[in-house]
XYZ file of N, CA and C in Angstrom:
426
model
N 148.542 106.099 121.133
C 147.944 106.094 119.822
C 146.972 107.261 119.705
N 147.051 107.997 118.600
C 146.207 109.156 118.404
C 144.955 108.791 117.609
N 143.865 109.514 117.881
C 142.633 109.325 117.130
C 142.778 109.946 115.758
N 142.386 109.194 114.729
C 142.458 109.716 113.373
C 141.317 110.701 113.155
N 141.637 111.845 112.637
C 140.664 112.909 112.385
C 140.656 113.193 110.888
N 139.556 112.912 110.236
C 139.441 113.163 108.806
C 139.157 114.635 108.568
N 139.987 115.317 107.776
C 139.686 116.713 107.447
C 138.342 116.811 106.708
N 137.614 117.880 106.959
C 136.267 118.026 106.423
C 136.255 117.988 104.902
N 137.263 118.559 104.257
C 137.272 118.578 102.799
C 137.639 117.220 102.192
N 138.048 116.248 102.998
C 138.391 114.922 102.490
C 137.294 113.888 102.754
N 136.210 114.287 103.396
C 135.118 113.350 103.667
C 134.366 113.083 102.374
N 134.251 111.803 102.013
C 133.528 111.416 100.809
C 132.133 110.932 101.201
N 131.129 111.588 100.659
C 129.755 111.209 100.940
C 129.121 110.679 99.667
N 128.639 109.463 99.720
C 127.959 108.861 98.582
C 126.449 108.938 98.790
N 125.723 108.726 97.706
C 124.265 108.686 97.749
C 123.826 107.252 97.513
N 122.891 106.778 98.327
C 122.374 105.429 98.208
C 120.850 105.470 98.155
N 120.265 104.524 97.421
C 118.817 104.349 97.369
C 118.489 103.032 98.048
N 117.602 103.074 99.038
C 117.149 101.871 99.730
C 115.665 101.688 99.451
N 115.288 100.474 99.075
C 113.896 100.170 98.797
C 113.274 99.523 100.032
N 112.237 100.137 100.588
C 111.611 99.640 101.817
C 110.478 98.666 101.535
N 110.259 98.295 100.289
C 109.162 97.409 99.921
C 109.350 96.026 100.543
N 108.447 95.671 101.463
C 108.492 94.363 102.088
C 109.495 94.223 103.212
N 110.183 95.283 103.594
C 111.195 95.222 104.656
C 110.556 95.537 106.006
N 111.138 94.975 107.060
C 110.671 95.245 108.424
C 111.223 96.600 108.852
N 110.385 97.409 109.459
C 110.725 98.797 109.791
C 111.994 98.924 110.632
N 112.096 98.183 111.716
C 113.240 98.328 112.603
C 114.550 97.900 111.975
N 114.510 96.868 111.141
C 115.736 96.379 110.518
C 116.261 97.344 109.469
N 115.356 97.902 108.684
C 115.811 98.861 107.676
C 116.250 100.165 108.344
N 115.573 100.566 109.426
C 115.942 101.799 110.129
C 117.312 101.671 110.781
N 117.644 100.497 111.311
C 118.945 100.306 111.945
C 120.073 100.437 110.931
N 119.894 99.865 109.749
C 120.940 99.952 108.721
C 121.054 101.372 108.187
N 119.922 102.058 108.033
C 119.957 103.446 107.559
C 120.668 104.333 108.568
N 120.370 104.166 109.856
C 121.024 104.975 110.895
C 122.527 104.716 110.907
N 122.927 103.457 110.701
C 124.356 103.111 110.665
C 125.050 103.807 109.498
N 124.392 103.837 108.327
C 124.971 104.498 107.152
C 124.984 106.019 107.305
N 123.939 106.589 107.905
C 123.895 108.040 108.100
C 125.006 108.504 109.034
N 125.310 107.700 110.051
C 126.366 108.051 110.999
C 127.755 107.840 110.419
N 127.883 106.930 109.455
C 129.193 106.643 108.876
C 129.921 105.536 109.604
N 129.206 104.715 110.361
C 129.855 103.657 111.140
C 130.377 102.526 110.258
N 129.962 102.490 109.002
C 130.438 101.466 108.089
C 131.785 101.838 107.463
N 132.269 103.037 107.718
C 133.529 103.503 107.138
C 134.675 103.340 108.129
N 135.871 103.060 107.636
C 137.018 102.945 108.550
C 137.427 104.282 109.163
N 136.933 105.388 108.603
C 137.281 106.706 109.122
C 136.222 107.226 110.088
N 135.396 106.338 110.662
C 134.318 106.766 111.560
C 134.882 107.479 112.780
N 134.243 108.592 113.097
C 134.594 109.380 114.266
C 133.273 109.845 114.876
N 133.064 109.615 116.164
C 131.759 109.922 116.735
C 131.496 111.414 116.872
N 132.507 112.251 116.742
C 132.300 113.694 116.855
C 132.286 114.381 115.497
N 132.246 113.595 114.407
C 132.198 114.140 113.056
C 131.013 113.545 112.305
N 130.477 114.311 111.396
C 129.407 113.810 110.538
C 130.037 113.394 109.215
N 130.393 112.120 109.090
C 131.011 111.657 107.849
C 130.207 110.540 107.204
N 128.896 110.513 107.441
C 128.037 109.493 106.864
C 127.608 109.837 105.449
N 126.804 108.958 104.881
C 126.345 109.106 103.508
C 124.907 109.596 103.456
N 124.459 109.959 102.249
C 123.076 110.350 102.014
C 122.283 109.098 101.680
N 121.093 108.977 102.250
C 120.244 107.818 102.011
C 118.891 108.294 101.484
N 118.461 107.695 100.377
C 117.143 107.944 99.810
C 116.332 106.676 100.017
N 115.200 106.777 100.676
C 114.338 105.617 100.913
C 113.090 105.774 100.053
N 112.823 104.763 99.228
C 111.631 104.774 98.380
C 110.690 103.667 98.841
N 109.430 103.757 98.427
C 108.381 102.804 98.791
C 108.176 102.721 100.300
N 108.177 103.856 100.973
C 107.979 103.875 102.419
C 106.583 103.398 102.805
N 105.633 103.505 101.901
C 104.277 103.067 102.210
C 104.130 101.546 102.232
N 105.153 100.814 101.786
C 105.084 99.351 101.735
C 105.934 98.680 102.806
N 106.316 99.425 103.833
C 107.127 98.872 104.919
C 106.249 97.975 105.797
N 106.858 97.003 106.463
C 106.103 96.071 107.294
C 106.464 96.227 108.761
N 105.541 95.860 109.614
C 105.759 95.733 111.049
C 105.364 94.319 111.444
N 106.083 93.729 112.393
C 105.798 92.363 112.798
C 104.797 92.343 113.957
N 104.163 91.202 114.133
C 103.236 91.029 115.244
C 102.018 91.929 115.120
N 101.556 92.433 116.258
C 100.371 93.302 116.294
C 100.740 94.776 116.355
N 101.952 95.121 115.910
C 102.416 96.500 116.067
C 101.609 97.506 115.258
N 100.964 97.095 114.177
C 100.163 98.045 113.403
C 99.087 98.696 114.268
N 98.533 97.932 115.222
C 97.465 98.471 116.062
C 97.904 98.777 117.484
N 98.982 98.160 117.952
C 99.404 98.351 119.340
C 100.510 99.378 119.510
N 101.301 99.643 118.447
C 102.365 100.641 118.552
C 101.735 102.027 118.426
N 101.955 102.861 119.427
C 101.319 104.176 119.476
C 102.399 105.259 119.502
N 102.221 106.254 118.649
C 103.116 107.410 118.606
C 102.427 108.573 119.297
N 103.126 109.222 120.230
C 102.571 110.342 120.986
C 103.320 111.625 120.628
N 102.613 112.731 120.643
C 103.248 114.044 120.613
C 102.374 115.006 121.403
N 102.995 116.034 121.926
C 102.306 116.942 122.838
C 102.398 118.360 122.309
N 101.293 119.094 122.404
C 101.248 120.466 121.898
C 101.912 121.453 122.852
N 102.100 121.052 124.102
C 102.669 121.954 125.089
C 101.616 122.557 125.998
N 100.357 122.395 125.645
C 99.265 122.907 126.454
C 98.715 121.790 127.342
N 98.084 122.133 128.453
C 97.494 121.095 129.304
C 96.461 120.273 128.527
N 96.572 118.970 128.629
C 95.678 118.073 127.907
C 95.958 118.001 126.427
N 97.115 118.456 126.013
C 97.429 118.547 124.589
C 98.156 117.349 124.014
N 98.028 116.177 124.642
C 98.708 115.003 124.105
C 97.878 114.405 122.977
N 98.531 114.084 121.880
C 97.883 113.469 120.725
C 98.522 112.107 120.513
N 97.732 111.120 120.168
C 98.234 109.768 119.964
C 97.713 109.212 118.650
N 98.575 108.468 117.955
C 98.209 107.813 116.706
C 98.822 106.421 116.692
N 98.115 105.454 116.152
C 98.697 104.130 115.988
C 99.569 104.133 114.732
N 100.365 103.094 114.593
C 101.248 102.994 113.432
C 100.442 102.922 112.137
N 99.291 102.274 112.168
C 98.447 102.183 110.972
C 97.933 103.561 110.561
N 97.557 104.399 111.525
C 97.079 105.748 111.220
C 98.191 106.611 110.657
N 99.390 106.463 111.202
C 100.533 107.230 110.691
C 100.838 106.808 109.261
N 100.760 105.506 108.965
C 101.036 105.005 107.618
C 100.047 105.573 106.608
N 98.785 105.709 106.998
C 97.774 106.234 106.081
C 97.994 107.725 105.839
N 98.270 108.492 106.899
C 98.402 109.951 106.770
C 99.726 110.362 106.133
N 100.837 109.867 106.662
C 102.164 110.280 106.192
C 103.134 109.109 106.355
N 103.215 108.224 105.364
C 104.050 107.024 105.483
C 105.543 107.318 105.615
N 105.988 108.463 105.152
C 107.401 108.815 105.267
C 107.818 108.969 106.730
N 106.866 109.428 107.567
C 107.190 109.701 108.968
C 107.484 108.436 109.766
N 106.933 107.296 109.373
C 107.231 106.053 110.084
C 108.725 105.763 110.058
N 109.313 105.845 108.871
C 110.747 105.568 108.735
C 111.559 106.678 109.373
N 111.149 107.926 109.164
C 111.906 109.048 109.719
C 111.952 108.997 111.250
N 110.827 108.656 111.891
C 110.798 108.582 113.361
C 111.620 107.405 113.876
N 111.593 106.285 113.162
C 112.362 105.121 113.589
C 113.858 105.397 113.505
N 114.292 106.055 112.430
C 115.715 106.373 112.259
C 116.134 107.446 113.256
N 115.277 108.421 113.482
C 115.600 109.512 114.414
C 115.866 108.992 115.821
N 115.121 107.970 116.233
C 115.339 107.395 117.547
C 116.661 106.671 117.682
N 117.279 106.314 116.560
C 118.546 105.583 116.578
C 119.760 106.481 116.390
N 119.544 107.758 116.160
C 120.649 108.706 115.977
C 120.919 109.437 117.287
N 122.097 110.055 117.416
C 122.389 110.821 118.628
C 121.426 111.990 118.796
N 121.154 112.333 120.045
C 120.223 113.415 120.345
C 121.000 114.709 120.568
N 121.682 115.190 119.537
C 122.454 116.420 119.621
C 122.544 117.052 118.228
N 123.406 118.047 118.077
C 123.526 118.782 116.830
C 123.975 117.883 115.676
N 124.872 116.953 115.955
C 125.359 116.046 114.906
C 124.240 115.114 114.452
N 123.432 114.627 115.389
C 122.317 113.762 115.037
C 121.300 114.469 114.157
N 121.046 115.750 114.424
C 120.106 116.507 113.595
C 120.676 116.725 112.193
N 121.975 116.948 112.096
C 122.612 117.110 110.783
C 122.570 115.792 110.006
N 122.741 114.679 110.703
C 122.690 113.382 110.034
C 121.284 113.057 109.556
N 120.276 113.443 110.307
C 118.899 113.182 109.902
C 118.520 113.995 108.664
N 119.133 115.151 108.460
C 118.861 115.955 107.271
C 119.362 115.274 105.997
N 120.256 114.305 106.136
C 120.759 113.587 104.964
C 119.875 112.410 104.584
N 118.771 112.220 105.290
C 117.809 111.162 104.990
C 116.665 111.746 104.174
N 116.409 111.165 103.017
C 115.317 111.586 102.144
C 114.368 110.398 101.996
N 113.111 110.567 102.408
C 112.148 109.469 102.399
C 110.976 109.832 101.484
N 110.583 108.875 100.621
C 109.485 109.090 99.689
C 108.522 107.909 99.752
N 107.223 108.194 99.698
C 106.212 107.154 99.821
C 106.190 106.248 98.595
N 106.366 106.798 97.419
C 106.327 106.020 96.183
C 107.710 105.588 95.737
N 107.780 105.145 94.473
C 109.061 104.652 93.970
C 109.877 105.728 93.272
N 109.315 106.906 93.063
C 110.026 107.980 92.377
C 110.670 108.928 93.377
N 111.844 109.469 93.000
C 112.525 110.464 93.824
C 113.231 111.458 92.912
N 113.425 112.705 93.364
C 114.022 113.740 92.516
C 115.542 113.849 92.623
N 116.223 112.777 93.002
C 117.666 112.857 93.223
C 118.469 112.059 92.200
N 117.977 111.968 90.968
C 118.693 111.220 89.935
C 120.017 111.889 89.556
N 120.116 113.204 89.721
C 121.332 113.917 89.349
C 122.525 113.525 90.221
N 122.274 113.031 91.424
C 123.357 112.624 92.318
C 123.870 111.217 91.999
N 123.259 110.531 91.045
C 123.638 109.177 90.634
C 123.758 108.235 91.827
N 122.651 108.012 92.538
C 122.717 107.161 93.722
C 122.909 105.693 93.363
N 123.614 104.982 94.246
C 123.807 103.544 94.108
C 122.699 102.836 94.866
N 122.371 101.602 94.439
C 121.333 100.839 95.123
C 121.941 100.202 96.373
N 121.254 100.335 97.488
C 121.701 99.770 98.763
C 120.831 98.579 99.105
N 121.435 97.399 99.149
C 120.696 96.184 99.477
C 120.641 96.027 100.999
N 119.429 96.008 101.550
C 119.256 95.848 102.990
C 118.468 94.581 103.243
């Protein structure tokens, strides 16, 4: 049996809007990563980027369970000795709420060129407005 290969010009990409208001971060990120990869389509191929575009609104109203607001810590390093910076999830939400969802989804995508291309199809906005009305996005219930 041969693997089905969808020609690039036949890949159909739809636009979806997901509302993060009141949703748990990990659950919404898992569904977004699945849609970005295209695993919900029968033509899924792990070496092709055939996923859809996802617009996430109300990122500032996402929830975390338990004590994760204060105990979950995000680290990044400048590359210099002693250059590690740490922020709790609550601090990240105050400074840049879009990054909470973007980092959660990024961790669920492949760590290669295809994963970076799939992450570019994710558009995250803190409020309820987005500039992608021309693409006529459908509402995605998560």
